[in-house]
Coordinates of C-alpha atoms and ligand atoms in Angstrom, one line a residue:
X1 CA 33.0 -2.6 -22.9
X2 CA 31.2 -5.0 -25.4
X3 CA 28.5 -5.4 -28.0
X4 CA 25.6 -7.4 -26.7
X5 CA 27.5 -10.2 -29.1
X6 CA 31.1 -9.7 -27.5
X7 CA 32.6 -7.6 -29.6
X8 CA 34.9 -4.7 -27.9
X9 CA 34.0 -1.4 -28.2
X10 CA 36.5 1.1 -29.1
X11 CA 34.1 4.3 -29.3
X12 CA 31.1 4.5 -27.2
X13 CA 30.8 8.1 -27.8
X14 CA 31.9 8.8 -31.3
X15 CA 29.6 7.9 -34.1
X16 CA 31.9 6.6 -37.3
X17 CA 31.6 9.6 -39.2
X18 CA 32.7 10.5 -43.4
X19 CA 35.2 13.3 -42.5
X20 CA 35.0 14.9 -39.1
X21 CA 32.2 17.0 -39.9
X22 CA 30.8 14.4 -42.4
X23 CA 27.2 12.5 -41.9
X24 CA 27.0 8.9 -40.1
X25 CA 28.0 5.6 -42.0
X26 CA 25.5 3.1 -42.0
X27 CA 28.2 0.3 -41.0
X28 CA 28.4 1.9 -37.0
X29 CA 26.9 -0.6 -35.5
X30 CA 27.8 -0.1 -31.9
X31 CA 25.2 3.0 -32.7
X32 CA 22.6 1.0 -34.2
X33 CA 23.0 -1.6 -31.2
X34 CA 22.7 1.1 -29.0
X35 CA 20.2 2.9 -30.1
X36 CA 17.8 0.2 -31.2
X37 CA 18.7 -1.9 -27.7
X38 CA 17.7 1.8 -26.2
X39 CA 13.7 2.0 -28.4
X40 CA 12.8 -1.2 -26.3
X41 CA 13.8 -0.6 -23.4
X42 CA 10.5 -0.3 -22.1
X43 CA 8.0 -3.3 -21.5
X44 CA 4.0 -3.0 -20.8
X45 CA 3.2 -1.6 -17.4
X46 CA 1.2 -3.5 -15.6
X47 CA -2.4 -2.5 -16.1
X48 CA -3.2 -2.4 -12.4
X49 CA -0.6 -2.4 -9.8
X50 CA 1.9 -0.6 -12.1
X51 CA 3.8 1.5 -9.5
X52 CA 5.6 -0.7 -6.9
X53 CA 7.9 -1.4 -4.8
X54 CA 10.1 -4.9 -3.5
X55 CA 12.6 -6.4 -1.5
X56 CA 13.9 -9.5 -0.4
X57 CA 13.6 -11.7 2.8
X58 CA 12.6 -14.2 5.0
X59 CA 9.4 -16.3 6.2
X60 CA 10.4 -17.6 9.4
X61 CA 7.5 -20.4 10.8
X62 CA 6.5 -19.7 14.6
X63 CA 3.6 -21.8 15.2
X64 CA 2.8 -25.3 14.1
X65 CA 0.1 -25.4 12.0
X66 CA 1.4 -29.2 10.4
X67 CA -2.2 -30.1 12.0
X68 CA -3.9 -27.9 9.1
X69 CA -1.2 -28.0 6.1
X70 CA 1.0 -30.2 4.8
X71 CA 2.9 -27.7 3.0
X72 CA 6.4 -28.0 3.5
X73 CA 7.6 -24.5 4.3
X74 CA 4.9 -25.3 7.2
X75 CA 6.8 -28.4 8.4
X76 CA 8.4 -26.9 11.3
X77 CA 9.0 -23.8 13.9
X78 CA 12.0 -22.2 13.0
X79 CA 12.0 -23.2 9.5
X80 CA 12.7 -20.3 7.2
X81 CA 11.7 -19.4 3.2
X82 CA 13.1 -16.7 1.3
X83 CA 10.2 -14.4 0.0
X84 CA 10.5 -11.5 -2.5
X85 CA 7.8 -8.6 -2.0
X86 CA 6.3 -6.6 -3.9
X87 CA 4.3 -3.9 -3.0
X88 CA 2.5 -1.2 -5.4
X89 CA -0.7 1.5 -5.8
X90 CA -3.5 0.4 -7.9
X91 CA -4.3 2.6 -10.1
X92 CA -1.9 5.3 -11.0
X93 CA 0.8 4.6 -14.0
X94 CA 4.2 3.4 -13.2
X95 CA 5.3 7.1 -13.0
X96 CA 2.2 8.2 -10.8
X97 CA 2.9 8.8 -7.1
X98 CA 3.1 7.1 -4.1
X99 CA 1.3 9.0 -1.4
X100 CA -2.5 8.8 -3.6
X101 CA -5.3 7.8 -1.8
X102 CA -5.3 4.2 -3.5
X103 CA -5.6 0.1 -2.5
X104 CA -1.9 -0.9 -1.9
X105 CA -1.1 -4.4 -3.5
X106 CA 0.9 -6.4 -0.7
X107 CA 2.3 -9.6 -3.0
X108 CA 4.5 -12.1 -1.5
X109 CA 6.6 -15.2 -3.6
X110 CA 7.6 -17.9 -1.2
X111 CA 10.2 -19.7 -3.2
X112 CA 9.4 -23.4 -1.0
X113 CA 11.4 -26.3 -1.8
X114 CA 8.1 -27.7 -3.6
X115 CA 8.0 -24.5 -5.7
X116 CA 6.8 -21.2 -5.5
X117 CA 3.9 -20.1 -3.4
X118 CA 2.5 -16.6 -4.1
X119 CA 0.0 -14.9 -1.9
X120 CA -0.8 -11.8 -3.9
X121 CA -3.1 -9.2 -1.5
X122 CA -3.6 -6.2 -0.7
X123 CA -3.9 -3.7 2.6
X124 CA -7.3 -4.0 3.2
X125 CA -9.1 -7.7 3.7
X126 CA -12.2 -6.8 0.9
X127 CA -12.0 -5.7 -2.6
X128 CA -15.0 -3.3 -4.2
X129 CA -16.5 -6.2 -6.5
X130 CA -17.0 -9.8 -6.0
X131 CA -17.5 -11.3 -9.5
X132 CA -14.3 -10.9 -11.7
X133 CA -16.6 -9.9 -14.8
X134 CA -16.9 -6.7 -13.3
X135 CA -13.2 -5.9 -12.9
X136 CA -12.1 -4.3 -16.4
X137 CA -15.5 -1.6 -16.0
X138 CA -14.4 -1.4 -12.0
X139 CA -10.8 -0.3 -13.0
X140 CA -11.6 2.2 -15.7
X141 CA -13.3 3.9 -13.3
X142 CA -10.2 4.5 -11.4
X143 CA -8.0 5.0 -14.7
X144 CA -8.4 8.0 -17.1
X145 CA -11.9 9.4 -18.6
X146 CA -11.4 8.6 -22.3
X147 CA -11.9 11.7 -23.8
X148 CA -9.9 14.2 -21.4
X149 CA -7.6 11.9 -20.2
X150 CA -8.4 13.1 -17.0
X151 CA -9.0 11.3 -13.6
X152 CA -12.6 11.3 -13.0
X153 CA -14.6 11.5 -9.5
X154 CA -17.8 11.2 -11.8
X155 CA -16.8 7.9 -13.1
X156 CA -15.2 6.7 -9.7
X157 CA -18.9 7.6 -8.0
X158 CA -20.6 6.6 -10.6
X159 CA -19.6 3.7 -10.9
X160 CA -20.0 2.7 -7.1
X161 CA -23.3 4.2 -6.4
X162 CA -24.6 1.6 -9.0
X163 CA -22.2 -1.4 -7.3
X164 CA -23.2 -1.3 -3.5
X165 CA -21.4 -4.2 -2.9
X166 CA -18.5 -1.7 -3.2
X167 CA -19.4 0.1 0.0
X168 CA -17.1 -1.7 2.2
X169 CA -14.1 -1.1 0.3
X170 CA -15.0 2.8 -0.4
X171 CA -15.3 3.1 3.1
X172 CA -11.8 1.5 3.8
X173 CA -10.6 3.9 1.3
X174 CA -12.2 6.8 2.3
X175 CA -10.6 6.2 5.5
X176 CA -7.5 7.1 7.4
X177 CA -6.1 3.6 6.2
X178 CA -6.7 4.8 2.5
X179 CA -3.4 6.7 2.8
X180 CA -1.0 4.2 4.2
X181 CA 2.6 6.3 5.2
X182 CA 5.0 3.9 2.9
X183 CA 4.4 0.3 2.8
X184 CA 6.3 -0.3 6.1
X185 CA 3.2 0.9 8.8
X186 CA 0.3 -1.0 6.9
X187 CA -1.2 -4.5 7.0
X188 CA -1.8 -7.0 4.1
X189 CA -4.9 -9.3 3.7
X190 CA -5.0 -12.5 1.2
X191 CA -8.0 -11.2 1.3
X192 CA -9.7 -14.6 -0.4
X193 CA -10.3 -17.7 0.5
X194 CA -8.1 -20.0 -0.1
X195 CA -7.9 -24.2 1.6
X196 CA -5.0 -25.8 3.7
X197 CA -4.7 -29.4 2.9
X198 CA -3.5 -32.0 5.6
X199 CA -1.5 -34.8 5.4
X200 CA -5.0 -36.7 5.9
X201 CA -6.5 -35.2 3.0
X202 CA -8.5 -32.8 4.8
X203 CA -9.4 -29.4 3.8
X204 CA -10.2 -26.1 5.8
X205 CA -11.0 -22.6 4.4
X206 CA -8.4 -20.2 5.1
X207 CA -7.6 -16.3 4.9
X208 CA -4.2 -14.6 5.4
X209 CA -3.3 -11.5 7.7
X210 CA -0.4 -9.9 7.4
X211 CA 0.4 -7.4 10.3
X212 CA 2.9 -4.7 10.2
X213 CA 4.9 -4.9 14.0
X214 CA 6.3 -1.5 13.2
X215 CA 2.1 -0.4 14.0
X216 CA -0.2 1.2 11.7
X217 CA 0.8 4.8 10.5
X218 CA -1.3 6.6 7.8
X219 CA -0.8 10.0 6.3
X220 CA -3.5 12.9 6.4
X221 CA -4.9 13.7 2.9
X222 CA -3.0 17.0 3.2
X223 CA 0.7 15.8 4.0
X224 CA -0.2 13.3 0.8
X225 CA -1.3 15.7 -1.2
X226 CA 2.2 17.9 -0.4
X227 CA 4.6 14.9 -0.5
X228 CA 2.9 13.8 -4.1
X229 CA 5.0 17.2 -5.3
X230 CA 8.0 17.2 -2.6
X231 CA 8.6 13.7 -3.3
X232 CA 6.4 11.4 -5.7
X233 CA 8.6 8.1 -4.7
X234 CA 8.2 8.5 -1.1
X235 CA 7.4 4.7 -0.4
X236 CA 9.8 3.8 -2.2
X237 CA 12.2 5.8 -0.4
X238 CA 11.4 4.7 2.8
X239 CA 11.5 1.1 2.0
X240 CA 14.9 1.3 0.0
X241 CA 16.3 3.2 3.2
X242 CA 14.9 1.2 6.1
X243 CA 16.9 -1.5 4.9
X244 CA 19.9 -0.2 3.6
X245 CA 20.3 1.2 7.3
X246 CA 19.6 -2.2 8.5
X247 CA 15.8 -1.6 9.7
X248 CA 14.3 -4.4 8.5
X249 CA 10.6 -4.2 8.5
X250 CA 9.0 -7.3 9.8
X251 CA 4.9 -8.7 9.7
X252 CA 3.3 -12.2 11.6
X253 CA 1.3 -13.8 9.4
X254 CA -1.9 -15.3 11.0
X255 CA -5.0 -17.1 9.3
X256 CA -8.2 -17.4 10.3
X257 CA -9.6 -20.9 9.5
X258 CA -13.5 -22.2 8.9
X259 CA -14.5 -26.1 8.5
X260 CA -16.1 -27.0 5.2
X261 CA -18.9 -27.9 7.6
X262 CA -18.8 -24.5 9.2
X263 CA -18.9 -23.0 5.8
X264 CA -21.7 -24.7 4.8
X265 CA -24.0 -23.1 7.5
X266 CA -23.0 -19.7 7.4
X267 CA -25.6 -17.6 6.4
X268 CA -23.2 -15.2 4.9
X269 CA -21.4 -16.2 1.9
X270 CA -17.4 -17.0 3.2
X271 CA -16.0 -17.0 -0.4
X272 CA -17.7 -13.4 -1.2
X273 CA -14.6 -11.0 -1.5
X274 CA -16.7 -7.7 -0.3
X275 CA -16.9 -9.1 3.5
X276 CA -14.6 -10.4 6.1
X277 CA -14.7 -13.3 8.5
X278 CA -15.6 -11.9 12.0
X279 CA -12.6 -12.4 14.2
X280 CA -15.2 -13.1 17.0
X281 CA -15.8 -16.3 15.4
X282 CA -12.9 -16.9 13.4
X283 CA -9.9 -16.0 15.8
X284 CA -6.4 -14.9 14.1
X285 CA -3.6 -17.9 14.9
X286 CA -0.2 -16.4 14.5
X287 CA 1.6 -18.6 11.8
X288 CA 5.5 -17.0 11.1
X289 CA 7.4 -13.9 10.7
X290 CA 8.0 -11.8 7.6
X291 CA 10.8 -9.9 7.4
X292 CA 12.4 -7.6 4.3
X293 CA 16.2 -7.6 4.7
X294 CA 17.7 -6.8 1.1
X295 CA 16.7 -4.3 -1.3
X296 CA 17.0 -5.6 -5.1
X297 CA 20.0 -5.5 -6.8
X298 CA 18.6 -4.0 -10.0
X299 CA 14.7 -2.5 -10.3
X300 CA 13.9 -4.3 -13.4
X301 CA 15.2 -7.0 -13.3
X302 CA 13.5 -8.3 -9.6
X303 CA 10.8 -6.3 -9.2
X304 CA 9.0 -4.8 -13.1
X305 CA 9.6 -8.4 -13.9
X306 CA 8.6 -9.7 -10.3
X307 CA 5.2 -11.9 -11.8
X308 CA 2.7 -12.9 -8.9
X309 CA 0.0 -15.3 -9.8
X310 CA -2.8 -16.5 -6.8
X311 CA -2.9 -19.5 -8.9
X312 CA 0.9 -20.6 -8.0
X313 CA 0.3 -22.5 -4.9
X314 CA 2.3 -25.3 -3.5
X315 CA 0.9 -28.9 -2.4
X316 CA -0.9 -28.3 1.2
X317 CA -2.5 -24.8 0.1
X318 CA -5.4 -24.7 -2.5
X319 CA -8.0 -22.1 -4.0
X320 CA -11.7 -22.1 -2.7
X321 CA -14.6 -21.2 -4.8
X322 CA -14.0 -17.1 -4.1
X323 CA -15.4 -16.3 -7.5
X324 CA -13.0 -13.9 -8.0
X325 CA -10.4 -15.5 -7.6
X326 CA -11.6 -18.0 -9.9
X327 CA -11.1 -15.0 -12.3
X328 CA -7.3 -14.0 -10.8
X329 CA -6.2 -18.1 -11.5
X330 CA -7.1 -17.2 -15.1
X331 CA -6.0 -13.4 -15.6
X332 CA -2.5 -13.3 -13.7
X333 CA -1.0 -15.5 -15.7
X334 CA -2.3 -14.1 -18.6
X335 CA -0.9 -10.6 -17.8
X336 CA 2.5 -11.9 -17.2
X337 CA 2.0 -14.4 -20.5
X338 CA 1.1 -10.6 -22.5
X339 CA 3.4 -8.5 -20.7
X340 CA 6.7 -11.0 -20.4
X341 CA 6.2 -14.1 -22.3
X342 CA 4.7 -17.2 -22.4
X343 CA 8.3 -18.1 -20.7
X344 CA 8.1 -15.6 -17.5
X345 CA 9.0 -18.0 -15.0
X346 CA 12.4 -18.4 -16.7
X347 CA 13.0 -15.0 -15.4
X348 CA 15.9 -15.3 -12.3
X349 CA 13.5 -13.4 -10.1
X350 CA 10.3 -15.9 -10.9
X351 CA 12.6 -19.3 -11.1
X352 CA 11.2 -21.3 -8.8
X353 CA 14.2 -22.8 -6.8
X354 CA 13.1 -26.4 -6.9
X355 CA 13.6 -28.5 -10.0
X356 CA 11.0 -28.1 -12.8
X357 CA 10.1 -31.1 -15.5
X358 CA 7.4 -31.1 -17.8
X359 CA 6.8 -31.1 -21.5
X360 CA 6.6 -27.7 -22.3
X361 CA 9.0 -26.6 -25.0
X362 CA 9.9 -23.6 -27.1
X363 CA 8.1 -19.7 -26.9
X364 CA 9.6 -16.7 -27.3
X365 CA 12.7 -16.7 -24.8
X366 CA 13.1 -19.8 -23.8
X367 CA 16.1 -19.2 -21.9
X368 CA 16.9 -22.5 -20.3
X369 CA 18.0 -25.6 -22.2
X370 CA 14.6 -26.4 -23.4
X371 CA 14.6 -29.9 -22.3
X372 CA 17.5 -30.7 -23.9
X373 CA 17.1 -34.1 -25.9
X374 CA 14.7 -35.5 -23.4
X375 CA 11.5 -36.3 -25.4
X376 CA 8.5 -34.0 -25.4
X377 CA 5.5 -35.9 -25.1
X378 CA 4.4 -38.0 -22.9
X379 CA 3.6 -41.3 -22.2
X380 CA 6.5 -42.1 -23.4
X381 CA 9.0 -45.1 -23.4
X382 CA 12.0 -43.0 -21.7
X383 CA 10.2 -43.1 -18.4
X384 CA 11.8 -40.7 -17.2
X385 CA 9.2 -38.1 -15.9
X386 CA 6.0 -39.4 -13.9
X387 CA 2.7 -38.1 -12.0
X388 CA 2.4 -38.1 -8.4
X389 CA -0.5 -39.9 -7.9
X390 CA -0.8 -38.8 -4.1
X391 CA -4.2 -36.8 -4.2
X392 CA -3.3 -33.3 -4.6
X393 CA -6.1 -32.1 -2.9
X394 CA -9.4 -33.6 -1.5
X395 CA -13.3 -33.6 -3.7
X396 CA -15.1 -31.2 -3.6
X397 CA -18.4 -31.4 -3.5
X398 CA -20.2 -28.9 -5.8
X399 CA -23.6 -28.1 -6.1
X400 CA -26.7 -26.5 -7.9
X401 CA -27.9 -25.1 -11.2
X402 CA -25.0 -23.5 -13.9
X403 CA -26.2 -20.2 -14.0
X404 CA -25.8 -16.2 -13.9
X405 CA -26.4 -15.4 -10.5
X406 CA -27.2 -11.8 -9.9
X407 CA -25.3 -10.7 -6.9
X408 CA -24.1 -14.5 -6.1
X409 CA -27.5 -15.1 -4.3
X410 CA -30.0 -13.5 -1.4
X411 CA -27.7 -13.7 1.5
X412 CA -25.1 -11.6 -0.2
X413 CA -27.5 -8.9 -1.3
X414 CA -26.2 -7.4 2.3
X415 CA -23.9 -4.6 0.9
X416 CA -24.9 -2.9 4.7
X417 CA -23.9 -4.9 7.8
X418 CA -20.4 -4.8 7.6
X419 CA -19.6 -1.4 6.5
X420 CA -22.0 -0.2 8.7
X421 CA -20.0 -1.7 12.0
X422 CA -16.9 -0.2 10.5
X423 CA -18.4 2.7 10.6
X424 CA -20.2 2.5 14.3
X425 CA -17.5 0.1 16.0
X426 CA -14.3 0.2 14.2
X427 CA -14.3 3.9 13.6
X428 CA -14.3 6.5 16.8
X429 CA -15.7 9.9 15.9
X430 CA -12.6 11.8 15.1
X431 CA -11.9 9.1 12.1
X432 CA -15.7 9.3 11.5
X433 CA -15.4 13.1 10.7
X434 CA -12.2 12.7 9.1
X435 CA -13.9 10.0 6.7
X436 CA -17.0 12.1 5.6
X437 CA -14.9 14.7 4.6
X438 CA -12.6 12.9 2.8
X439 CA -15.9 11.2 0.8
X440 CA -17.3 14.9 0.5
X441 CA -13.9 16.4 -0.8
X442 CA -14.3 13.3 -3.3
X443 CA -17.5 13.9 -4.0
X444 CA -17.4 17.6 -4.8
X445 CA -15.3 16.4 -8.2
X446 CA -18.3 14.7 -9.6
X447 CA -19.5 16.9 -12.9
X448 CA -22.1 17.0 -15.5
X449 CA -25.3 16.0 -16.5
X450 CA -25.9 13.4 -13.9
X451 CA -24.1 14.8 -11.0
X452 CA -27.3 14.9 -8.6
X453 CA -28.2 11.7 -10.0
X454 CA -25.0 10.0 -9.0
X455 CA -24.7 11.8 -5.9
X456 CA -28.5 11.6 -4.2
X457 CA -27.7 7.8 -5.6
X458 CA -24.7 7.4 -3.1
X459 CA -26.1 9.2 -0.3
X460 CA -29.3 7.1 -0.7
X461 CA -26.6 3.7 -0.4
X462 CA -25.1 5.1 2.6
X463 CA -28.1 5.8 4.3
X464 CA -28.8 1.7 4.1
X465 CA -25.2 1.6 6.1
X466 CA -26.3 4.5 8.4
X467 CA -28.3 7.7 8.0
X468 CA -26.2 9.3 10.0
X469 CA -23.1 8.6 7.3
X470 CA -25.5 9.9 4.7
X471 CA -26.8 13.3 6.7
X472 CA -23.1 14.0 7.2
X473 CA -21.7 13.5 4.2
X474 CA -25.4 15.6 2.4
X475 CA -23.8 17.8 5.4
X476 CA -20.6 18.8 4.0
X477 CA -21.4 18.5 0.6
X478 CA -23.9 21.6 1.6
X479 CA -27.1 20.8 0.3
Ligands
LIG501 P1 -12.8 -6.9 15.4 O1 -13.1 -5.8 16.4 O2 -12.5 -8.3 16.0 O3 -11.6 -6.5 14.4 C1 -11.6 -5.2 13.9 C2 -10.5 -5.2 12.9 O4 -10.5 -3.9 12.4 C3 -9.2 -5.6 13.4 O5 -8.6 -6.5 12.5 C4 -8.4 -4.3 13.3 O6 -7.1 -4.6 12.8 C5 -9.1 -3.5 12.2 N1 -9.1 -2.1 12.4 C6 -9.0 -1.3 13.5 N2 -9.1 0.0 13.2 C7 -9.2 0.1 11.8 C8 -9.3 1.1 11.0 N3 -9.3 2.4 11.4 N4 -9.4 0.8 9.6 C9 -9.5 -0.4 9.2 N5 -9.4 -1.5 10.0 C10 -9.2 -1.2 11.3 O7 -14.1 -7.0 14.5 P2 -14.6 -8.0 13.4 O8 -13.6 -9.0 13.0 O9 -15.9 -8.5 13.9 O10 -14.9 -7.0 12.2 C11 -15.6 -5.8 12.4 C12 -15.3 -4.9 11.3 O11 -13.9 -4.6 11.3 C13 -15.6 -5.5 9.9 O12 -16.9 -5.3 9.5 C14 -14.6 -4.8 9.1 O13 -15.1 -3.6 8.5 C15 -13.4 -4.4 10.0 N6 -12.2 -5.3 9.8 C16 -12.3 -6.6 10.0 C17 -11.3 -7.5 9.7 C18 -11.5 -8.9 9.8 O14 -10.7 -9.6 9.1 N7 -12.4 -9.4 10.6 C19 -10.0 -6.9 9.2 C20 -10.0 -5.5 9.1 C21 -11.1 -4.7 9.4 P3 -5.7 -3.9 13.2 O15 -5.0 -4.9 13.9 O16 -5.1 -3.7 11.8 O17 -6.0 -2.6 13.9

């Protein structure tokens, strides 16, 4: 046993004492060590996503898509990139339980041999805002009313019944899918936008589906609501154990794909996070197989230090102008920069397993040699770094005023469609029932002076989706 600077330790329990009964001398500094080493143990939790899950595994390719994406862990069938996983709630604290009725996050690192590649989703294909200003007022909604401390229904409703574009989402959640059983019976979604790049320089719009082959399983809200006592780490139980016993839990990844052209005549806005891409239209193509087949050697060290960005992509995949996330490119790394260190991809787990030069030097825990005595600037007469001038990625061609649009423009002021044929087509009548009660049970928490303000305001928005949604849920709220 050693000091953190090498130095045996010949009493890891006994505090150098004056006389055996005598106070502590200041010189034990195996205590000090200890103890200070101890007070810090304990890094930010993440301010969404906080409670999560990971393992390790494989991306194995099963279709050629080399036609849509030059990216190289694309290059051919059979080809196989380690991933790491991580899955998480939203909103509860890292302590919080599994089994709420919550988004699950669904992040994925592909460590390709051109760097790392992160597609960081979540369970459900549509998000409850579509402009990333919004976010920080969305998620204190979901986190803890200020002055009790308290989760808050009136906040939650509040909030939403003045954000229609939320509806989608709410409805998701109020759903049976709202309550996934662990994270090995749901689906993940990209959920944005985001381009495949050709070796020809051409670009398509893209989104990512990530389905579970062990099906879909979902808990009621009751069996949540008694497995958030019995056992508060119940997902990540099951994950830990399904592989330890050698059960590795598998998804295909599939993408749905639009032209630029295609794009630019839909009516409906294909970078607006609140609505999907009809699979009518835009037909799933099955791309590889995910599978998790090792569980983390150590917690903290893979998976609270795990850092997901959208904005690490590898040449061959590229963003889209999804406005939000525009805003993720921008606040992921920022999180990680607050909560690790300008110096997070250091980390083992984040290390991307291709070769990284550039003329970034120094931070806080810089870890690796720091560039040694190459020079850090460049141009420079040492030649020894260079661009790439291959064109990452096609123009773009942008257009229109710089402006504040209110709700992104008049064919995305329809909040309605979509949620209303989940409700009619996707739902059958048992899961219909099941969801108004769930949204009335919610409901019932809203309190104070504007609680038939906020509630007649939410009935009114689903009765734009449906008026039967809305006379059901006025129903069995009982007024
Ligand atoms: P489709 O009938 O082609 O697809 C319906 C989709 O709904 C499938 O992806 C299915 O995925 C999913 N689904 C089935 N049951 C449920 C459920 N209980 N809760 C959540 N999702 C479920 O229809 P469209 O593509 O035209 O979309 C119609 C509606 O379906 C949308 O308005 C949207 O609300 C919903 N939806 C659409 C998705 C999309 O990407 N197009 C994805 C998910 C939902 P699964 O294989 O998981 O059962």
């Amino acid at each position: 046993m050693t000091t953190a600077s090498g130095r045996t330790i010949a009493y890891n329990e006994d505090s150098k004492s004056a006389g055996q009964r005598g106070p502590l001398l200041l010189e034990d500094y195996v205590l000090h060590e200890k103890l200070a080493h101890f007070n810090r143990e304990r890094i930010a939790e993440r301010v969404v996503h906080a409670k999560g899950s990971g393992a390790f595994g494989t991306f194995t390719i099963t279709n050629d898509i080399t036609h849509l994406s030059r990216a190289r862990l694309f290059s051919n069938v059979g080809k196989q990139t380690p991933v790491l996983v991580r899955f998480s709630t939203v909103g509860g604290e890292k302590g919080s339980a599994d089994t709420e009725r919550d988004p699950r996050g669904f992040a994925i690192k592909f460590y390709t041999e051109d760097g790392n590649w992160d597609l960081v989703g979540n369970n459900t294909p549509v998000f409850f805002i579509k402009d990333p200003k919004k976010f920080p007022d969305f998620i204190h909604t979901q986190k803890r009313d200020p002055q009790t401390n308290l989760k808050s229904p009136t906040m939650m409703w509040d909030y939403w019944s003045l954000n229609p574009e939320s509806l989608h989402q709410v409805l998701f959640l109020m759903s049976d899918r709202g309550i996934p059983d662990g994270y090995r019976f749901m689906n993940g979604y990209g959920s944005h936008t985001f381009s495949l790049i050709n070796q020809n320089d051409e670009r398509v719009w893209v989104k990512f589906h990530i389905k579970s082959m062990q099906g879909i399983r979902t808990l009621s809200s009751e069996r949540a609501t008694e497995l958030r006592g019995l056992d508060p780490d119940y997902a990540q139980r099951d994950l830990i154990e399904a592989i330890d016993g050698g059960n590795y839990p598998q998804w295909r990844l599939h993408i749905q794909t639009m032209t630029e052209d295609q794009a630019s005549r839909m009516e409906m806005n294909p970078f607006d996070l609140t609505k999907v891409w009809p699979h009518a239209q835009f037909p799933l193509v099955e791309v590889g197989i995910l599978e998790l087949n090792r569980n983390p050697e150590n917690y903290f060290a893979e998976i609270e230090q795990a850092a997901f960005a959208p904005a690490h992509v590898v040449d061959g995949i590229g963003y889209s102008p999804d406005k939000m996330l525009q805003g993720r490119l921008l606040s992921y790394p920022d999180a990680h920069r607050y909560r690790l260190g300008t110096n997070y991809e250091q980390i083992p787990v984040n290390r991307p397993q291709c070769p990284v030069h550039n003329h970034q030097r120094d931070g806080l825990a810089r870890v690796d040699g720091n560039g040694g005595s190459a020079p850090n600037y460049w141009p420079n007469s040492h030649k020894t770094l260079a661009e790439d001038h291959r064109m990452p990625e096609p123009p773009m061609a942008l257009g229109g005023l710089a402006a504040w649009y209110d709700r992104n423009g008049e064919h995305d002021q329809d909040h309605y469609s979509q949620p209303r044929q989940f409700w009619l087509a996707i739902l059958d009548d048992e899961a219909r029932t099941r969801l108004v009660e769930t949204i009335a049970t919610s409901m019932r928490g809203i309190e104070g002076p504007y609680r038939s303000t906020i509630v007649e305001r939410q009935l009114a928005e689903f009765a734009k989706v449906d008026s039967m949604l809305s006379d059901r849920v006025r129903h069995e709220l009982g007024l």
